[in-house]
Short mmCIF file of C-alpha atoms and ligand atoms in Angstrom, two decimals:
data_model
loop_
_atom_site.label_atom_id
_atom_site.label_comp_id
_atom_site.label_asym_id
_atom_site.label_seq_id
_atom_site.Cartn_x
_atom_site.Cartn_y
_atom_site.Cartn_z
CA UNK A 2 -24.75 -131.49 21.75
CA UNK A 3 -28.43 -131.93 22.20
CA UNK A 4 -30.66 -130.91 19.12
CA UNK A 5 -31.32 -127.23 19.22
CA UNK A 6 -35.05 -126.30 19.16
CA UNK A 7 -35.65 -124.09 16.66
CA UNK A 8 -37.76 -120.71 17.67
CA UNK A 9 -39.26 -120.38 14.09
CA UNK A 10 -38.84 -122.26 10.85
CA UNK A 11 -39.66 -120.64 7.46
CA UNK A 12 -39.31 -121.38 3.97
CA UNK A 13 -35.86 -120.64 3.45
CA UNK A 14 -34.36 -120.09 6.75
CA UNK A 15 -34.64 -121.54 10.59
CA UNK A 16 -34.34 -119.02 13.48
CA UNK A 17 -32.44 -120.63 16.78
CA UNK A 18 -31.73 -118.97 19.89
CA UNK A 19 -28.23 -117.05 20.33
CA UNK A 20 -25.70 -117.45 22.42
CA UNK A 21 -26.07 -114.06 24.34
CA UNK A 22 -29.55 -112.25 25.16
CA UNK A 23 -30.95 -110.04 22.41
CA UNK A 24 -28.98 -112.05 20.15
CA UNK A 25 -30.27 -115.23 17.45
CA UNK A 26 -28.84 -117.57 15.35
CA UNK A 27 -29.97 -117.12 11.39
CA UNK A 28 -29.89 -120.64 9.43
CA UNK A 29 -30.15 -120.79 5.40
CA UNK A 30 -31.95 -123.85 4.11
CA UNK A 31 -31.32 -124.95 0.84
CA UNK A 32 -35.23 -125.10 0.64
CA UNK A 33 -36.79 -123.33 -2.84
CA UNK A 34 -40.52 -122.03 -2.70
CA UNK A 35 -42.37 -120.15 -4.80
CA UNK A 36 -46.03 -119.20 -5.81
CA UNK A 37 -46.90 -119.20 -1.82
CA UNK A 38 -45.09 -122.66 -1.53
CA UNK A 39 -46.97 -124.31 -3.84
CA UNK A 40 -43.83 -124.88 -5.89
CA UNK A 41 -41.08 -126.53 -3.68
CA UNK A 42 -37.52 -128.07 -4.28
CA UNK A 43 -34.35 -128.31 -2.86
CA UNK A 44 -31.43 -127.09 -4.35
CA UNK A 45 -27.92 -127.89 -2.84
CA UNK A 46 -25.83 -124.94 -1.93
CA UNK A 47 -28.42 -122.29 -2.35
CA UNK A 48 -28.61 -121.53 1.78
CA UNK A 49 -24.78 -121.31 1.69
CA UNK A 50 -24.55 -118.71 -1.24
CA UNK A 51 -27.44 -116.65 -0.03
CA UNK A 52 -25.78 -116.78 3.58
CA UNK A 53 -22.42 -115.15 1.93
CA UNK A 54 -23.96 -112.95 -0.23
CA UNK A 55 -26.36 -111.76 2.50
CA UNK A 56 -23.61 -110.90 4.47
CA UNK A 57 -21.67 -108.81 1.62
CA UNK A 58 -24.69 -107.16 1.25
CA UNK A 59 -25.50 -106.04 4.94
CA UNK A 60 -21.88 -105.20 5.34
CA UNK A 61 -21.82 -102.70 2.76
CA UNK A 62 -25.32 -101.06 3.83
CA UNK A 63 -24.07 -101.27 7.36
CA UNK A 64 -21.04 -98.96 6.18
CA UNK A 65 -23.26 -96.79 4.33
CA UNK A 66 -25.09 -95.86 7.86
CA UNK A 67 -28.23 -98.43 7.47
CA UNK A 68 -29.12 -99.94 10.73
CA UNK A 69 -29.27 -103.75 10.25
CA UNK A 70 -29.77 -106.90 12.51
CA UNK A 71 -26.59 -108.39 10.96
CA UNK A 72 -24.00 -109.12 13.75
CA UNK A 73 -21.27 -111.72 11.74
CA UNK A 74 -21.58 -114.62 9.85
CA UNK A 75 -20.74 -117.76 12.03
CA UNK A 76 -20.22 -120.47 9.61
CA UNK A 77 -20.95 -121.50 5.93
CA UNK A 78 -25.15 -121.73 6.96
CA UNK A 79 -25.46 -119.43 9.84
CA UNK A 80 -25.64 -115.78 10.89
CA UNK A 81 -25.54 -113.96 14.16
CA UNK A 82 -27.95 -111.55 14.38
CA UNK A 83 -29.85 -108.74 16.57
CA UNK A 84 -33.25 -110.31 18.11
CA UNK A 85 -36.20 -108.29 16.37
CA UNK A 86 -39.83 -108.07 16.89
CA UNK A 87 -40.75 -108.35 13.12
CA UNK A 88 -43.25 -106.16 11.71
CA UNK A 89 -45.16 -108.06 9.77
CA UNK A 90 -45.11 -106.32 6.53
CA UNK A 91 -42.90 -107.15 3.30
CA UNK A 92 -41.92 -103.94 2.11
CA UNK A 93 -41.65 -104.26 -2.09
CA UNK A 94 -39.39 -102.03 -4.12
CA UNK A 95 -39.68 -101.97 -7.56
CA UNK A 96 -37.78 -99.90 -10.24
CA UNK A 97 -39.04 -101.70 -12.96
CA UNK A 98 -41.79 -104.02 -13.95
CA UNK A 99 -41.61 -107.66 -13.13
CA UNK A 100 -43.38 -110.57 -11.09
CA UNK A 101 -46.91 -109.89 -9.87
CA UNK A 102 -47.24 -105.93 -10.70
CA UNK A 103 -47.33 -107.59 -14.34
CA UNK A 104 -50.93 -109.41 -14.18
CA UNK A 105 -52.20 -106.91 -11.47
CA UNK A 106 -51.50 -103.83 -13.23
CA UNK A 107 -51.40 -105.09 -17.01
CA UNK A 108 -47.62 -104.36 -17.41
CA UNK A 109 -45.56 -106.01 -19.30
CA UNK A 110 -42.20 -107.29 -17.70
CA UNK A 111 -39.06 -104.88 -18.39
CA UNK A 112 -40.84 -101.71 -18.58
CA UNK A 113 -39.43 -99.11 -16.75
CA UNK A 114 -41.83 -97.34 -14.11
CA UNK A 115 -42.38 -93.82 -14.10
CA UNK A 116 -40.71 -93.92 -10.69
CA UNK A 117 -39.56 -96.44 -7.86
CA UNK A 118 -42.54 -97.35 -6.51
CA UNK A 119 -43.02 -98.63 -2.70
CA UNK A 120 -45.74 -101.64 -2.10
CA UNK A 121 -46.62 -103.39 1.10
CA UNK A 122 -47.75 -106.68 1.54
CA UNK A 123 -48.96 -108.34 4.67
CA UNK A 124 -46.57 -111.01 5.72
CA UNK A 125 -49.02 -114.04 6.13
CA UNK A 126 -48.55 -117.02 3.96
CA UNK A 127 -52.38 -118.21 5.03
CA UNK A 128 -53.62 -115.36 3.18
CA UNK A 129 -50.83 -115.26 0.57
CA UNK A 130 -49.29 -112.03 1.50
CA UNK A 131 -52.01 -109.41 0.51
CA UNK A 132 -50.93 -106.30 -0.74
CA UNK A 133 -52.26 -103.39 1.69
CA UNK A 134 -51.62 -99.64 1.79
CA UNK A 135 -50.18 -97.44 4.76
CA UNK A 136 -53.86 -97.33 6.24
CA UNK A 137 -53.83 -100.98 6.99
CA UNK A 138 -50.48 -100.76 8.79
CA UNK A 139 -51.39 -97.95 10.71
CA UNK A 140 -55.30 -98.67 11.74
CA UNK A 141 -54.10 -102.75 12.43
CA UNK A 142 -51.21 -101.02 14.39
CA UNK A 143 -48.37 -103.30 12.46
CA UNK A 144 -46.29 -100.37 12.40
CA UNK A 145 -46.71 -96.55 13.75
CA UNK A 146 -47.07 -93.41 11.45
CA UNK A 147 -43.00 -92.48 12.81
CA UNK A 148 -42.24 -96.14 12.11
CA UNK A 149 -44.00 -96.02 8.94
CA UNK A 150 -41.94 -92.78 7.43
CA UNK A 151 -38.61 -94.72 8.95
CA UNK A 152 -39.51 -97.87 6.82
CA UNK A 153 -40.16 -95.91 3.38
CA UNK A 154 -36.89 -93.71 4.03
CA UNK A 155 -34.91 -96.11 4.81
CA UNK A 156 -36.15 -98.12 2.00
CA UNK A 157 -35.46 -95.47 -0.43
CA UNK A 158 -31.86 -95.17 0.79
CA UNK A 159 -31.28 -98.96 0.39
CA UNK A 160 -32.76 -98.94 -3.13
CA UNK A 161 -30.29 -96.23 -3.92
CA UNK A 162 -27.22 -98.05 -2.07
CA UNK A 163 -28.28 -101.52 -4.02
CA UNK A 164 -29.18 -100.00 -7.43
CA UNK A 165 -25.42 -98.90 -6.96
CA UNK A 166 -23.91 -101.54 -5.44
CA UNK A 167 -25.39 -103.91 -8.51
CA UNK A 168 -24.92 -101.65 -11.34
CA UNK A 169 -21.08 -101.73 -10.34
CA UNK A 170 -20.97 -105.38 -11.42
CA UNK A 171 -23.20 -105.06 -14.40
CA UNK A 172 -26.31 -106.27 -13.01
CA UNK A 173 -29.81 -104.12 -13.17
CA UNK A 174 -31.97 -104.11 -9.62
CA UNK A 175 -35.23 -104.99 -10.93
CA UNK A 176 -36.93 -104.94 -7.67
CA UNK A 177 -36.69 -106.64 -4.32
CA UNK A 178 -38.20 -107.10 -0.74
CA UNK A 179 -37.14 -105.88 2.45
CA UNK A 180 -38.44 -106.39 6.13
CA UNK A 181 -38.02 -104.34 8.98
CA UNK A 182 -38.08 -104.81 12.44
CA UNK A 183 -37.80 -103.05 16.41
CA UNK A 184 -35.06 -104.75 19.29
CA UNK A 185 -37.17 -107.35 21.04
CA UNK A 186 -35.47 -105.35 24.10
CA UNK A 187 -37.00 -101.72 23.25
CA UNK A 188 -33.79 -100.65 22.78
CA UNK A 189 -33.44 -98.23 19.52
CA UNK A 190 -35.23 -97.74 16.61
CA UNK A 191 -35.99 -99.82 13.51
CA UNK A 192 -33.55 -101.91 11.74
CA UNK A 193 -33.46 -103.93 8.55
CA UNK A 194 -34.07 -107.73 8.97
CA UNK A 195 -33.93 -110.71 6.89
CA UNK A 196 -31.51 -111.23 4.14
CA UNK A 197 -30.72 -109.79 0.73
CA UNK A 198 -30.06 -112.07 -1.67
CA UNK A 199 -30.73 -113.31 -5.15
CA UNK A 200 -33.58 -114.76 -3.37
CA UNK A 201 -35.58 -111.83 -2.94
CA UNK A 202 -33.86 -109.64 -5.20
CA UNK A 203 -34.53 -109.57 -9.19
CA UNK A 204 -31.38 -109.21 -10.86
CA UNK A 205 -30.71 -109.00 -14.08
CA UNK A 206 -27.47 -108.70 -16.23
CA UNK A 207 -27.16 -105.45 -18.27
CA UNK A 208 -27.31 -105.91 -21.82
CA UNK A 209 -29.43 -108.94 -22.17
CA UNK A 210 -31.63 -109.04 -19.16
CA UNK A 211 -30.73 -112.55 -18.49
CA UNK A 212 -32.45 -113.55 -14.99
CA UNK A 213 -29.75 -113.97 -12.17
CA UNK A 214 -32.06 -114.53 -9.55
CA UNK A 215 -34.77 -116.70 -8.17
CA UNK A 216 -36.57 -116.53 -10.99
CA UNK A 217 -34.77 -118.95 -12.58
CA UNK A 218 -36.60 -121.45 -10.28
CA UNK A 219 -40.26 -119.88 -10.42
CA UNK A 220 -39.87 -120.44 -13.90
CA UNK A 221 -37.98 -123.57 -14.72
CA UNK A 222 -34.68 -122.29 -16.34
CA UNK A 223 -32.12 -124.00 -14.51
CA UNK A 224 -28.78 -122.65 -13.66
CA UNK A 225 -29.75 -120.98 -10.23
CA UNK A 226 -26.69 -122.22 -8.53
CA UNK A 227 -24.49 -120.72 -11.17
CA UNK A 228 -26.40 -117.42 -11.40
CA UNK A 229 -25.94 -116.74 -7.09
CA UNK A 230 -22.07 -118.02 -7.83
CA UNK A 231 -21.72 -115.69 -10.55
CA UNK A 232 -23.45 -112.83 -8.38
CA UNK A 233 -21.09 -114.02 -5.44
CA UNK A 234 -17.97 -113.72 -7.64
CA UNK A 235 -18.77 -110.23 -9.18
CA UNK A 236 -19.54 -108.84 -5.95
CA UNK A 237 -15.85 -110.17 -4.82
CA UNK A 238 -17.62 -113.12 -2.07
CA UNK A 239 -15.43 -116.13 -1.76
CA UNK A 240 -17.97 -119.20 -1.81
CA UNK A 241 -16.45 -122.40 -0.06
CA UNK A 242 -16.36 -125.15 -2.86
CA UNK A 243 -17.60 -127.84 -1.04
CA UNK A 244 -21.13 -127.22 -0.40
N1 UDP B 11 -40.65 -111.07 -2.63
C1 UDP B 11 -39.99 -112.02 -1.69
N2 UDP B 11 -40.72 -112.60 -1.06
C2 UDP B 11 -42.06 -112.70 -0.80
C3 UDP B 11 -42.56 -112.20 -2.39
C4 UDP B 11 -41.89 -110.88 -2.92
O1 UDP B 11 -38.46 -111.79 -1.54
O2 UDP B 11 -42.52 -113.21 -0.16
C5 UDP B 11 -39.53 -110.66 -4.00
C6 UDP B 11 -39.30 -111.26 -5.32
O3 UDP B 11 -38.33 -111.89 -5.09
C7 UDP B 11 -38.96 -109.99 -6.44
C8 UDP B 11 -40.25 -108.71 -5.32
O4 UDP B 11 -40.37 -109.22 -3.95
O5 UDP B 11 -37.81 -109.64 -5.93
C9 UDP B 11 -41.42 -108.29 -5.91
O6 UDP B 11 -42.07 -110.09 -6.09
P1 UDP B 11 -43.17 -110.18 -6.49
O7 UDP B 11 -44.38 -108.96 -5.73
O8 UDP B 11 -43.44 -109.90 -8.11
O9 UDP B 11 -43.84 -111.65 -6.36
P2 UDP B 11 -43.54 -112.95 -7.23
O10 UDP B 11 -43.17 -112.96 -8.19
O11 UDP B 11 -42.39 -113.33 -5.84
O12 UDP B 11 -44.72 -113.41 -6.79
#
């Protein structure tokens, strides 16, 4: 079999053409990056863990009525997904202060926010994913007003669902990042894209606030694989042993 040509390679995933029109294959790499890729490493098995965890979460969101790009997991590293035109906006949801909002607004990590905060960043590594407002999204046409409203409403619904999913396994959902897209063939409305995994959520153990997410890598805490495995185990996700 000849080498497949990637359509796109990101920091943690590679996108290949799918078997059918309107589909793509999303391959999960073991690469870990932080601080806009100034910090890099390879963590063996991380891609497998994120593939299985994200499959589980996407299926649960789908069962609750959220439209997602996820079709099925193909193997340990790959998912079949709907081909979307990705809206170049990262939607960040914050329930508790952590990460970049702390230095930006003078908050202390762990502070409760008065209510759930939804922020938007432009998906542009060269610019360092700058924070943007609704006005930027509409002015530059990254999404129209209707799409923006759907994106925000879906985001709040997903936050409620995810908060409950993690609370049920004794984990606090501190913050996370979502991406949305529209079907490339023009059919249907916005869909949730990308992945939902401990790479793009902050997850803290109830009671101790021990970090069970990518902050273990960002902050050199060690034990990232063990933490992701523990999240998978509690969710009831079986991960193949030999990765
Ligand atoms: N996040 C992400 N990709 C990004 C930026 C943020 O998945 O490019 C996630 C991150 O894992 C965290 C949330 O979004 O769960 C908020 O991240 P923050 O803005 O605090 O940035 P970071 O700490 O990654 O610099």
